[in-house]
Coordinates of C-alpha atoms and ligand atoms in Angstrom, one line a residue:
Chain A
X1 CA 76.6 135.6 63.4
X2 CA 73.8 133.1 63.2
X3 CA 72.4 132.6 66.7
X4 CA 70.8 129.2 65.9
X5 CA 73.8 127.6 64.2
X6 CA 75.1 125.0 66.7
X7 CA 78.6 124.8 65.1
X8 CA 79.2 128.5 65.8
X9 CA 80.8 129.5 69.1
X10 CA 79.2 132.6 70.6
X11 CA 81.6 135.5 71.2
X12 CA 80.7 135.6 74.9
X13 CA 81.3 131.8 75.3
X14 CA 84.6 132.1 73.5
X15 CA 85.7 135.0 75.7
X16 CA 84.7 133.1 78.8
X17 CA 86.6 130.1 77.7
X18 CA 89.7 131.9 76.5
X19 CA 90.1 134.4 79.2
X20 CA 88.0 133.1 82.1
X21 CA 89.0 129.5 82.2
X22 CA 92.4 129.8 80.8
X23 CA 93.5 132.5 83.2
X24 CA 91.9 130.7 86.1
X25 CA 93.7 127.5 85.2
X26 CA 96.9 129.3 84.6
X27 CA 96.8 131.1 88.0
X28 CA 96.0 127.8 89.7
X29 CA 98.8 126.0 87.9
X30 CA 101.3 128.8 88.5
X31 CA 100.6 128.9 92.2
X32 CA 100.8 125.2 92.5
X33 CA 104.3 125.2 90.8
X34 CA 105.4 128.2 92.9
X35 CA 104.1 126.6 96.0
X36 CA 105.9 123.3 95.3
X37 CA 109.1 125.1 94.5
X38 CA 108.8 127.2 97.6
X39 CA 109.2 124.3 99.9
X40 CA 112.4 123.2 98.3
X41 CA 115.1 125.0 100.3
X42 CA 117.6 127.0 98.3
X43 CA 120.1 127.4 101.1
X44 CA 121.0 124.6 103.6
X45 CA 122.4 125.5 107.0
X46 CA 124.0 122.1 107.5
X47 CA 127.3 121.3 109.0
X48 CA 130.2 121.5 106.5
X49 CA 130.9 118.1 105.0
X50 CA 134.5 119.0 104.6
X51 CA 136.6 118.4 107.6
X52 CA 140.1 119.9 108.1
X53 CA 142.1 117.6 110.3
X54 CA 145.6 117.5 111.7
X55 CA 148.9 117.0 109.9
X56 CA 149.1 113.4 108.5
X57 CA 151.9 112.5 110.9
X58 CA 149.7 113.4 113.9
X59 CA 147.4 110.5 113.2
X60 CA 148.2 107.2 114.7
X61 CA 148.5 104.0 112.8
X62 CA 145.1 102.4 112.4
X63 CA 141.6 103.9 112.6
X64 CA 140.6 107.3 113.9
X65 CA 136.9 108.2 114.1
X66 CA 136.1 111.7 112.9
X67 CA 132.8 112.2 114.7
X68 CA 132.1 115.7 113.2
X69 CA 131.5 114.1 109.8
X70 CA 131.0 110.5 110.8
X71 CA 134.0 109.2 108.9
X72 CA 136.7 106.6 109.7
X73 CA 140.2 107.8 108.8
X74 CA 142.5 104.9 108.4
X75 CA 146.2 105.1 108.3
X76 CA 148.5 102.4 107.1
X77 CA 152.1 103.6 107.1
X78 CA 152.1 106.6 104.8
X79 CA 148.8 105.9 103.0
X80 CA 145.5 107.4 104.2
X81 CA 142.0 106.6 103.3
X82 CA 138.6 107.7 104.6
X83 CA 135.5 105.4 104.8
X84 CA 132.1 106.8 105.6
X85 CA 130.6 105.5 108.8
X86 CA 127.1 106.1 107.6
X87 CA 125.4 102.8 107.0
X88 CA 124.1 102.5 103.5
X89 CA 121.0 100.7 104.8
X90 CA 119.1 103.4 106.8
X91 CA 121.8 105.8 108.0
X92 CA 122.9 104.6 111.4
X93 CA 126.6 105.1 112.4
X94 CA 128.6 101.9 111.9
X95 CA 131.2 100.7 114.4
X96 CA 134.7 99.5 113.8
X97 CA 134.9 95.7 114.4
X98 CA 136.1 94.8 117.9
X99 CA 139.4 93.4 116.5
X100 CA 140.0 96.5 114.4
X101 CA 138.8 94.8 111.2
X102 CA 135.6 95.4 109.3
X103 CA 132.6 97.5 110.3
X104 CA 129.2 96.5 111.7
X105 CA 126.0 98.4 112.1
X106 CA 124.1 98.4 115.4
X107 CA 120.7 99.1 113.8
X108 CA 119.9 96.0 111.6
X109 CA 123.1 94.1 111.8
X110 CA 124.8 94.9 108.5
X111 CA 128.5 93.8 108.4
X112 CA 131.1 95.3 106.1
X113 CA 134.6 94.2 105.2
X114 CA 137.7 96.3 105.8
X115 CA 137.2 97.8 102.3
X116 CA 133.6 98.7 103.1
X117 CA 132.0 95.9 101.0
X118 CA 128.8 94.3 102.5
X119 CA 129.5 90.9 103.9
X120 CA 126.1 90.3 105.5
X121 CA 122.9 92.1 106.4
X122 CA 120.4 94.2 104.6
X123 CA 122.8 97.1 103.5
X124 CA 122.4 97.4 99.7
X125 CA 125.7 99.2 98.9
X126 CA 129.2 99.2 100.3
X127 CA 130.3 102.0 102.6
X128 CA 131.6 104.9 100.5
X129 CA 135.2 105.8 100.3
X130 CA 135.8 109.6 100.6
X131 CA 138.2 112.0 99.1
X132 CA 141.2 112.7 101.3
X133 CA 143.5 115.5 100.3
X134 CA 146.2 117.8 101.7
X135 CA 145.6 121.5 102.4
X136 CA 148.2 124.1 101.6
X137 CA 149.4 124.2 105.2
X138 CA 149.9 120.4 105.1
X139 CA 146.9 119.2 106.9
X140 CA 144.4 116.5 105.9
X141 CA 141.1 117.5 104.4
X142 CA 138.4 114.9 104.3
X143 CA 135.4 115.7 102.1
X144 CA 132.4 113.6 103.1
X145 CA 130.3 114.9 100.2
X146 CA 132.9 113.6 97.7
X147 CA 132.8 109.8 97.4
X148 CA 135.6 108.3 95.4
X149 CA 136.0 104.9 93.9
X150 CA 137.1 102.2 96.5
X151 CA 140.8 101.6 97.0
X152 CA 141.8 105.2 96.4
X153 CA 144.4 106.2 99.0
X154 CA 146.2 109.4 99.7
X155 CA 149.9 108.5 99.8
X156 CA 152.1 111.0 101.4
Chain B
X1 CA 69.1 127.2 143.3
X2 CA 71.3 126.3 140.3
X3 CA 68.1 125.2 138.6
X4 CA 66.5 128.6 139.2
X5 CA 69.5 130.5 137.9
X6 CA 69.6 128.3 134.8
X7 CA 65.8 128.8 134.3
X8 CA 66.1 132.5 134.6
X9 CA 69.0 132.6 132.2
X10 CA 67.2 130.4 129.7
X11 CA 64.1 132.7 129.9
X12 CA 66.2 135.8 129.3
X13 CA 66.7 137.3 125.8
X14 CA 70.4 136.2 125.8
X15 CA 69.6 132.7 127.0
X16 CA 67.0 132.2 124.3
X17 CA 69.3 133.5 121.6
X18 CA 71.9 130.9 122.4
X19 CA 69.9 127.8 123.3
X20 CA 67.0 127.8 120.9
X21 CA 65.4 124.7 122.3
X22 CA 66.8 124.0 125.7
X23 CA 66.6 120.8 127.6
X24 CA 63.9 118.9 125.7
X25 CA 60.8 117.7 127.4
X26 CA 58.7 116.5 124.6
X27 CA 59.4 114.4 121.5
X28 CA 59.0 117.4 119.4
X29 CA 61.7 119.1 121.3
X30 CA 63.9 116.0 121.3
X31 CA 63.8 116.1 117.5
X32 CA 64.3 119.9 117.4
X33 CA 67.3 119.9 119.7
X34 CA 69.1 117.4 117.5
X35 CA 68.3 119.4 114.3
X36 CA 68.9 122.9 115.6
X37 CA 72.1 122.5 117.6
X38 CA 75.4 122.9 115.7
X39 CA 77.1 120.0 117.4
X40 CA 74.2 117.7 117.7
X41 CA 73.0 118.1 114.1
X42 CA 75.8 115.9 112.9
X43 CA 73.4 113.2 113.9
X44 CA 69.9 112.7 112.7
X45 CA 67.0 113.3 115.0
X46 CA 66.3 109.6 115.2
X47 CA 68.7 106.7 114.9
X48 CA 68.2 103.0 114.3
X49 CA 68.1 100.9 117.5
X50 CA 71.1 99.0 116.3
X51 CA 73.2 102.1 116.6
X52 CA 72.9 101.9 120.4
X53 CA 74.0 98.4 120.7
X54 CA 77.7 98.4 121.8
X55 CA 78.5 95.4 119.6
X56 CA 77.6 97.3 116.4
X57 CA 80.7 99.4 116.5
X58 CA 82.2 99.1 120.0
X59 CA 82.4 102.8 119.6
X60 CA 85.8 102.5 118.0
X61 CA 85.4 105.3 115.5
X62 CA 84.1 107.5 118.2
X63 CA 86.9 106.7 120.6
X64 CA 89.4 107.6 117.8
X65 CA 87.6 111.0 117.5
X66 CA 87.7 111.6 121.2
X67 CA 91.4 110.8 121.3
X68 CA 91.9 113.2 118.5
X69 CA 90.1 115.9 120.5
X70 CA 92.2 115.2 123.6
X71 CA 95.3 115.4 121.4
X72 CA 94.2 118.8 120.1
X73 CA 93.6 120.3 123.5
X74 CA 96.7 118.9 125.2
X75 CA 98.8 119.7 122.1
X76 CA 97.8 123.3 122.1
X77 CA 98.7 123.4 125.8
X78 CA 102.1 122.0 125.1
X79 CA 102.7 124.6 122.4
X80 CA 102.8 127.3 125.1
X81 CA 106.1 126.0 126.3
X82 CA 107.6 124.2 123.3
X83 CA 110.0 125.9 120.9
X84 CA 110.9 123.9 117.8
X85 CA 114.6 124.6 117.7
X86 CA 117.3 122.0 118.1
X87 CA 119.0 123.8 121.0
X88 CA 115.8 124.4 122.9
X89 CA 113.4 121.6 122.2
X90 CA 114.9 119.0 124.5
X91 CA 115.3 121.5 127.3
X92 CA 111.6 122.5 126.9
X93 CA 110.6 118.8 127.3
X94 CA 112.6 118.6 130.5
X95 CA 110.9 121.8 131.7
X96 CA 107.5 120.4 131.0
X97 CA 108.5 117.3 132.9
X98 CA 110.1 118.9 136.0
X99 CA 109.2 122.6 136.1
X100 CA 105.9 123.4 134.6
X101 CA 102.9 122.7 136.8
X102 CA 100.9 119.7 135.4
X103 CA 103.3 119.8 132.4
X104 CA 104.2 116.2 132.9
X105 CA 100.6 115.0 133.0
X106 CA 99.8 117.0 129.9
X107 CA 102.8 115.6 128.0
X108 CA 101.9 112.1 129.1
X109 CA 98.3 112.5 128.1
X110 CA 99.4 113.8 124.7
X111 CA 101.8 110.9 124.2
X112 CA 99.5 108.1 125.4
X113 CA 96.5 109.4 123.4
X114 CA 98.7 109.5 120.3
X115 CA 99.6 105.8 120.7
X116 CA 96.0 104.9 121.6
X117 CA 94.7 106.8 118.6
X118 CA 96.8 104.7 116.2
X119 CA 95.6 101.6 118.0
X120 CA 91.9 102.6 117.9
X121 CA 92.0 103.8 114.3
X122 CA 93.4 100.4 113.4
X123 CA 90.8 98.6 115.5
X124 CA 88.1 100.8 113.9
X125 CA 89.3 99.8 110.5
X126 CA 89.1 96.1 111.5
X127 CA 85.6 96.6 112.8
X128 CA 84.5 98.2 109.6
X129 CA 86.0 95.4 107.6
X130 CA 84.7 92.6 109.7
X131 CA 81.1 94.0 109.6
X132 CA 81.3 94.6 105.9
X133 CA 80.5 98.2 106.5
X134 CA 82.5 99.4 103.5
X135 CA 80.1 97.9 101.0
X136 CA 78.0 100.1 98.8
X137 CA 77.0 102.9 99.4
X138 CA 79.9 103.4 101.9
X139 CA 82.8 102.7 99.5
X140 CA 83.9 106.4 99.5
X141 CA 83.7 106.8 103.2
X142 CA 86.1 103.8 103.5
X143 CA 88.5 105.6 101.3
X144 CA 88.2 108.7 103.4
X145 CA 88.9 106.4 106.3
X146 CA 92.1 105.1 104.7
X147 CA 93.3 108.6 104.2
X148 CA 92.5 109.4 107.8
X149 CA 94.6 106.3 108.8
X150 CA 97.6 107.6 106.8
X151 CA 97.2 111.1 108.3
X152 CA 97.0 109.6 111.8
X153 CA 100.3 107.8 111.2
X154 CA 101.7 111.0 109.7
X155 CA 100.7 112.9 112.8
X156 CA 102.2 110.5 115.1
X157 CA 105.4 110.2 113.1
X158 CA 105.9 114.0 112.8
X159 CA 105.2 114.3 116.6
X160 CA 107.8 111.7 117.3
X161 CA 110.7 114.0 116.3
X162 CA 109.7 117.0 118.5
X163 CA 111.2 116.0 121.9
X164 CA 114.6 115.9 120.1
X165 CA 115.9 113.0 122.2
X166 CA 117.8 109.9 121.0
X167 CA 114.6 108.0 120.4
X168 CA 113.2 110.8 118.3
X169 CA 116.3 111.6 116.3
X170 CA 117.1 108.0 115.3
X171 CA 113.6 106.9 114.7
X172 CA 113.1 109.8 112.2
X173 CA 116.6 109.1 110.7
X174 CA 115.7 105.5 110.1
X175 CA 112.1 106.3 109.1
X176 CA 113.0 109.0 106.5
X177 CA 115.7 106.8 105.1
X178 CA 113.0 104.2 104.4
X179 CA 111.1 106.8 102.4
X180 CA 114.4 107.3 100.5
X181 CA 114.1 103.8 99.0
X182 CA 110.9 104.7 97.0
X183 CA 111.8 104.4 93.3
X184 CA 112.5 107.6 91.4
X185 CA 110.9 110.0 94.0
X186 CA 112.4 108.5 97.1
X187 CA 115.5 110.7 97.5
X188 CA 113.6 113.8 96.5
X189 CA 110.8 113.0 99.0
X190 CA 113.3 112.5 101.8
X191 CA 115.0 115.8 100.9
X192 CA 111.7 117.6 100.9
X193 CA 110.6 116.0 104.2
X194 CA 113.8 116.9 106.0
X195 CA 114.4 120.2 104.2
X196 CA 118.0 119.0 103.7
X197 CA 120.1 115.9 103.7
X198 CA 120.0 115.1 107.4
X199 CA 117.7 115.4 110.4
X200 CA 118.5 118.9 111.6
X201 CA 117.0 122.3 112.3
X202 CA 115.0 122.5 109.0
X203 CA 113.6 119.0 109.6
X204 CA 112.5 119.9 113.0
X205 CA 110.6 123.0 111.9
X206 CA 109.1 121.1 109.0
X207 CA 107.9 118.3 111.2
X208 CA 106.6 120.8 113.7
X209 CA 104.5 122.8 111.1
X210 CA 103.1 119.6 109.7
X211 CA 102.4 118.3 113.2
X212 CA 100.6 121.3 114.8
X213 CA 98.7 122.8 111.9
X214 CA 98.8 121.1 108.5
X215 CA 98.0 117.5 109.4
X216 CA 95.5 118.3 112.2
X217 CA 93.7 120.8 110.0
X218 CA 93.3 118.2 107.2
X219 CA 92.2 115.5 109.7
X220 CA 89.6 117.8 111.2
X221 CA 88.1 118.6 107.8
X222 CA 88.2 114.9 106.7
X223 CA 86.7 113.8 110.0
X224 CA 83.8 116.2 109.4
X225 CA 83.4 114.8 105.9
X226 CA 83.7 111.2 107.3
X227 CA 80.9 111.8 109.9
X228 CA 78.7 113.6 107.4
X229 CA 79.0 110.7 105.1
X230 CA 78.1 108.2 107.8
X231 CA 74.9 110.1 108.1
X232 CA 74.2 110.6 104.4
X233 CA 75.0 107.0 103.6
X234 CA 72.1 106.0 105.8
X235 CA 73.5 105.8 109.3
X236 CA 75.6 102.8 110.4
X237 CA 75.7 99.9 108.1
X238 CA 73.0 97.3 108.8
X239 CA 71.6 94.3 107.0
X240 CA 69.0 95.0 104.3
X241 CA 65.5 94.6 105.6
X242 CA 63.8 92.8 102.8
X243 CA 60.2 93.2 104.0
X244 CA 60.4 96.9 103.8
X245 CA 62.8 97.4 101.0
X246 CA 60.7 95.3 98.7
X247 CA 57.4 97.0 99.4
X248 CA 56.1 97.7 95.9
X249 CA 54.0 100.7 95.3
X250 CA 51.4 101.1 92.6
X251 CA 52.1 104.2 90.5
X252 CA 51.0 107.2 92.3
X253 CA 50.5 105.4 95.6
X254 CA 52.3 106.9 98.6
X255 CA 54.1 104.8 101.1
X256 CA 51.7 104.4 104.0
X257 CA 53.9 103.1 106.8
X258 CA 55.7 106.3 107.7
X259 CA 56.0 110.0 107.1
X260 CA 59.3 111.8 107.2
X261 CA 60.6 115.3 107.0
X262 CA 62.9 116.8 104.5
X263 CA 65.9 116.7 106.6
X264 CA 65.7 113.0 106.9
X265 CA 65.8 112.5 103.1
X266 CA 69.1 111.0 102.2
X267 CA 70.0 108.7 99.3
X268 CA 70.0 105.0 99.8
X269 CA 68.7 103.4 102.9
X270 CA 68.2 106.5 105.0
X271 CA 67.7 106.2 108.7
X272 CA 64.0 106.6 108.2
X273 CA 63.0 105.2 104.9
X274 CA 61.4 101.7 105.0
X275 CA 61.6 101.4 108.7
X276 CA 59.0 100.5 111.1
X277 CA 58.7 103.3 113.7
X278 CA 59.5 100.9 116.5
X279 CA 63.0 100.4 115.0
X280 CA 64.1 103.9 115.6
X281 CA 64.7 105.9 118.8
X282 CA 65.3 109.6 119.5
X283 CA 69.0 110.6 119.3
X284 CA 68.5 112.7 122.3
X285 CA 68.8 111.4 124.9
X286 CA 69.5 107.8 123.9
X287 CA 72.5 108.2 121.7
X288 CA 73.8 111.5 123.0
X289 CA 74.2 110.3 126.6
X290 CA 75.9 107.1 125.6
X291 CA 78.3 109.2 123.5
X292 CA 79.0 111.5 126.5
X293 CA 79.5 108.5 128.8
X294 CA 82.0 107.1 126.3
X295 CA 83.8 110.4 126.2
X296 CA 84.1 110.5 130.0
X297 CA 85.4 107.0 130.0
X298 CA 88.1 107.8 127.4
X299 CA 89.2 110.9 129.2
X300 CA 89.3 108.9 132.5
X301 CA 91.5 106.1 131.0
X302 CA 93.9 108.6 129.4
X303 CA 94.2 110.5 132.6
X304 CA 94.9 107.4 134.7
X305 CA 97.6 106.4 132.1
X306 CA 99.1 109.8 132.2
X307 CA 99.2 110.1 135.9
X308 CA 100.8 106.7 136.5
X309 CA 103.0 106.2 133.5
X310 CA 105.5 108.7 132.2
X311 CA 106.2 109.1 128.5
X312 CA 109.8 108.2 127.8
X313 CA 112.4 110.9 127.3
X314 CA 115.8 109.6 126.5
X315 CA 119.1 111.5 126.4
X316 CA 119.6 114.5 124.1
X317 CA 119.8 113.6 120.5
X318 CA 123.3 112.6 119.5
X319 CA 123.8 112.7 115.8
X320 CA 126.8 110.5 115.9
X321 CA 125.8 107.5 118.0
X322 CA 122.6 105.7 117.4
X323 CA 121.1 103.8 120.3
X324 CA 121.5 100.1 119.8
X325 CA 119.1 98.9 118.5
X326 CA 117.7 102.0 116.8
X327 CA 114.0 101.5 116.3
X328 CA 111.3 103.4 114.4
X329 CA 107.9 104.1 116.2
X330 CA 106.2 100.8 117.1
X331 CA 103.5 100.9 114.3
X332 CA 106.4 101.0 111.8
X333 CA 108.3 98.2 113.4
X334 CA 106.6 95.5 111.3
X335 CA 108.0 97.4 108.3
X336 CA 111.3 97.9 110.0
X337 CA 111.4 94.1 110.5
X338 CA 110.9 93.6 106.8
X339 CA 113.4 96.4 106.1
X340 CA 116.0 94.3 108.0
X341 CA 115.6 91.7 105.3
X342 CA 115.2 94.1 102.3
X343 CA 114.8 97.8 102.4
X344 CA 113.0 97.9 99.1
X345 CA 110.4 95.3 100.0
X346 CA 109.8 96.5 103.6
X347 CA 110.0 100.2 102.8
X348 CA 108.2 100.4 99.5
X349 CA 106.6 97.4 98.0
X350 CA 104.8 96.0 101.0
X351 CA 103.4 99.3 102.3
X352 CA 102.6 100.4 98.8
X353 CA 100.6 97.2 98.1
X354 CA 98.8 97.4 101.5
X355 CA 97.6 100.9 100.9
X356 CA 96.6 100.2 97.3
X357 CA 94.7 97.1 98.5
X358 CA 92.9 99.0 101.2
X359 CA 91.8 101.8 98.8
X360 CA 90.6 99.4 96.1
X361 CA 88.9 97.0 98.5
X362 CA 85.4 98.5 98.5
X363 CA 85.5 98.8 94.7
X364 CA 86.5 95.2 94.2
X365 CA 84.3 93.6 96.9
X366 CA 81.0 95.2 96.0
X367 CA 78.4 92.5 96.8
X368 CA 76.1 93.7 99.6
X369 CA 75.9 90.2 101.1
X370 CA 77.1 90.2 104.7
X371 CA 76.6 94.0 105.0
X372 CA 76.4 95.0 108.7
X373 CA 77.0 91.5 110.1
X374 CA 80.1 90.5 112.0
X375 CA 82.1 87.7 110.3
X376 CA 79.3 87.0 107.8
X377 CA 79.6 83.5 106.4
X378 CA 79.1 84.6 102.9
X379 CA 82.4 86.5 102.9
X380 CA 84.7 83.6 103.6
X381 CA 87.4 84.6 101.0
X382 CA 87.5 88.3 102.0
X383 CA 87.6 87.5 105.7
X384 CA 90.4 84.9 105.3
X385 CA 92.6 87.2 103.2
X386 CA 92.2 90.1 105.5
X387 CA 92.8 88.0 108.6
X388 CA 96.0 86.5 107.1
X389 CA 97.3 90.0 106.4
X390 CA 96.3 91.2 109.8
X391 CA 98.0 88.3 111.6
X392 CA 101.2 88.8 109.5
X393 CA 101.2 92.5 110.4
X394 CA 100.7 91.7 114.1
X395 CA 103.5 89.0 114.0
X396 CA 106.0 91.2 112.3
X397 CA 105.2 94.2 114.5
X398 CA 105.6 92.0 117.6
X399 CA 108.9 90.6 116.5
X400 CA 110.2 94.1 115.6
X401 CA 109.1 95.6 118.9
X402 CA 109.8 92.9 121.4
X403 CA 112.1 90.3 119.9
X404 CA 114.9 92.5 118.5
X405 CA 117.8 93.5 120.6
X406 CA 121.2 95.1 120.0
X407 CA 122.4 94.7 116.4
X408 CA 118.8 93.7 115.5
X409 CA 119.7 90.2 116.7
X410 CA 116.9 87.9 117.8
X411 CA 116.2 88.4 121.5
X412 CA 113.6 87.2 124.0
X413 CA 112.0 90.1 125.8
X414 CA 112.2 88.6 129.2
X415 CA 116.0 88.2 129.2
X416 CA 117.9 91.3 130.2
X417 CA 120.3 92.7 127.7
X418 CA 124.0 92.5 128.9
X419 CA 125.2 96.0 129.7
X420 CA 128.3 95.7 127.5
X421 CA 126.2 95.0 124.4
X422 CA 124.1 98.1 125.1
X423 CA 127.1 100.4 125.4
X424 CA 128.4 102.4 122.5
X425 CA 131.6 101.2 121.0
Ligands
HEM1 C1 91.0 109.6 112.3 C2 90.5 108.5 112.2 C3 89.0 108.1 112.2 C4 88.0 108.7 112.9 C5 88.0 109.8 113.9 C6 86.8 107.9 112.5 C7 85.5 108.2 113.0 C8 84.4 107.4 112.7 C9 83.1 107.5 113.4 C10 82.9 108.3 114.7 C11 82.3 106.6 112.8 C12 80.9 106.2 113.3 C13 80.8 104.8 113.7 C14 81.8 104.3 114.8 O1 81.9 105.0 115.8 O2 82.4 103.3 114.5 C15 82.9 106.1 111.7 C16 82.4 105.2 110.7 C17 83.0 104.7 109.6 N1 84.4 104.7 109.4 FE1 85.7 105.9 110.4 N2 87.1 107.0 111.5 C18 88.4 107.1 111.3 C19 89.2 106.3 110.4 C20 88.6 105.3 109.6 C21 89.4 104.3 108.9 C22 90.9 104.1 109.0 C23 88.5 103.6 108.1 C24 88.7 102.5 107.1 C25 89.7 102.4 106.3 C26 87.1 104.2 108.4 C27 86.0 103.8 107.7 C28 84.7 104.0 108.2 C29 83.5 103.6 107.6 C30 83.3 102.8 106.3 C31 82.4 104.0 108.5 C32 80.9 103.7 108.3 C33 80.7 102.4 109.2 C34 79.3 102.0 109.2 O3 78.4 102.6 108.5 O4 79.0 101.0 109.9 N3 87.3 105.2 109.3 N4 84.2 106.6 111.6
FES2 S1 121.0 101.1 109.3 FE1 122.7 99.9 109.3 S2 121.8 97.9 109.1 FE2 120.1 99.2 109.0

């Protein structure tokens, strides 16, 4: 190898580049990725979002608040629906309107219609409707992690 | 008697090994003490006379630093009793308040210093802006400062959750949901911050770790960098002094006005270059004693606040019922006020633009005119823009803090809130 030829890469420089820098960068990058992944939890110890309630006939006509999962269960005759009480603005718990209609949020004053649509205030999305189903032993199951399209009732 | 003991100690081998210079008696020793002591060498041996004038900085940066130190000491003391677990934290706070000797005062000191630190860092920022002290060569130190401001807010915010009362729980719920509005990364960011979907055990331990080690550690290192840069950028900003800066030297000719040692060589307008000797004074005792006095004053004020006013502790966190209204910490209430109109604007666009503008400011406004002068006339445009933003921030924060009652409805602060409106439905 010609020492004075500037276009030639010296063996030692090549080795330094290939093994030294590349492995250093690789080690750094791999630790960064692993570190970032490390702080994303794999298991969550959060309360179950599925709630097993009573038999349908045990719920009174009108609204029942299921505080465990922050959901309104609303019965009208033999149809049941569940509306999330978590405000879509910043996550406060909404209240049922004083006259039993609509919902309103204490935090920044969002108002929602009976179907959960936003009627005023800063909330960007309607309140979610949630999946209501029956368990084998005939009790209601409300799954707060399963939004369904609005106007989906469980009819017994 | 004390004097004799001290002298004997100083003269002993041990004494000499610790204090290399001792209390200085001559000018030589005054310079030596500033250079050879670990703490004091943050400062040059001599400083410009302007540094001593209160109106140069009003000591605002220094007060921020002192508050940070008080927070460190009181925070470590609180750690001896506090357990970051959702079923223990609130009880520990009650213990600190009613059982632990001096626990209440320590907790109060920690809380009030935290609020004050946010206030004083902001005031310090305003001081630096209004004196044009971010202009070259201090652009980078301004950026370090902006990062320190964000870290200060982060420290305060992470600390807010730890008492696990209603205030804590819902302020963090509302605050992290604001983060969730950031485009693309928002929801991920919120999940990472909380270590889950809701404010719970994993959020508490995350906030705790950030609050007691990660953020203070980073702040400590950045403050060291910040202070070092103040010195290396030539001491506190001051107007150029044309008579000396423009002194022209023939090739080979040495400046005649002054000699200076190696340790005083720094780039740009160093504390010593181009100065008449009568403009500088010894750091010890002139600056050191003023700094100590200020420290005592800060400790005294925080102590008085802590003894006479208790930090609030509301009921135990209730993850079903928010207090009405649910408010974020006060320094975020301006944003929360905006969020009440639009979450995207208040939560993402406005704060994003503000931080970007702050970081870019020294690189956009580079002219040295008005450097080191309060409200310099040459800076009309910059002064006006900044003042408008400042007033807007103050107005929104005031509305959010004082004029918002239940359901975020407009409310005058001097009218009591009817009890039935405060109650949960
Ligand atoms: C943890 C927060 C901070 C601490 C402890 C701190 C501390 C200090 C101290 C002790 C000084 C010396 C002069 C003085 O006392 O005013 C200083 C100067 C300075 N600070 Fe800060 N600071 C902080 C945050 C900030 C912020 C938020 C900014 C601006 C965005 C900033 C920008 C500057 C600049 C540019 C200087 C040089 C000023 C001059 O040369 O006149 N700092 N800081
Ligand atoms: S959280 Fe419901 S309106 Fe803001």
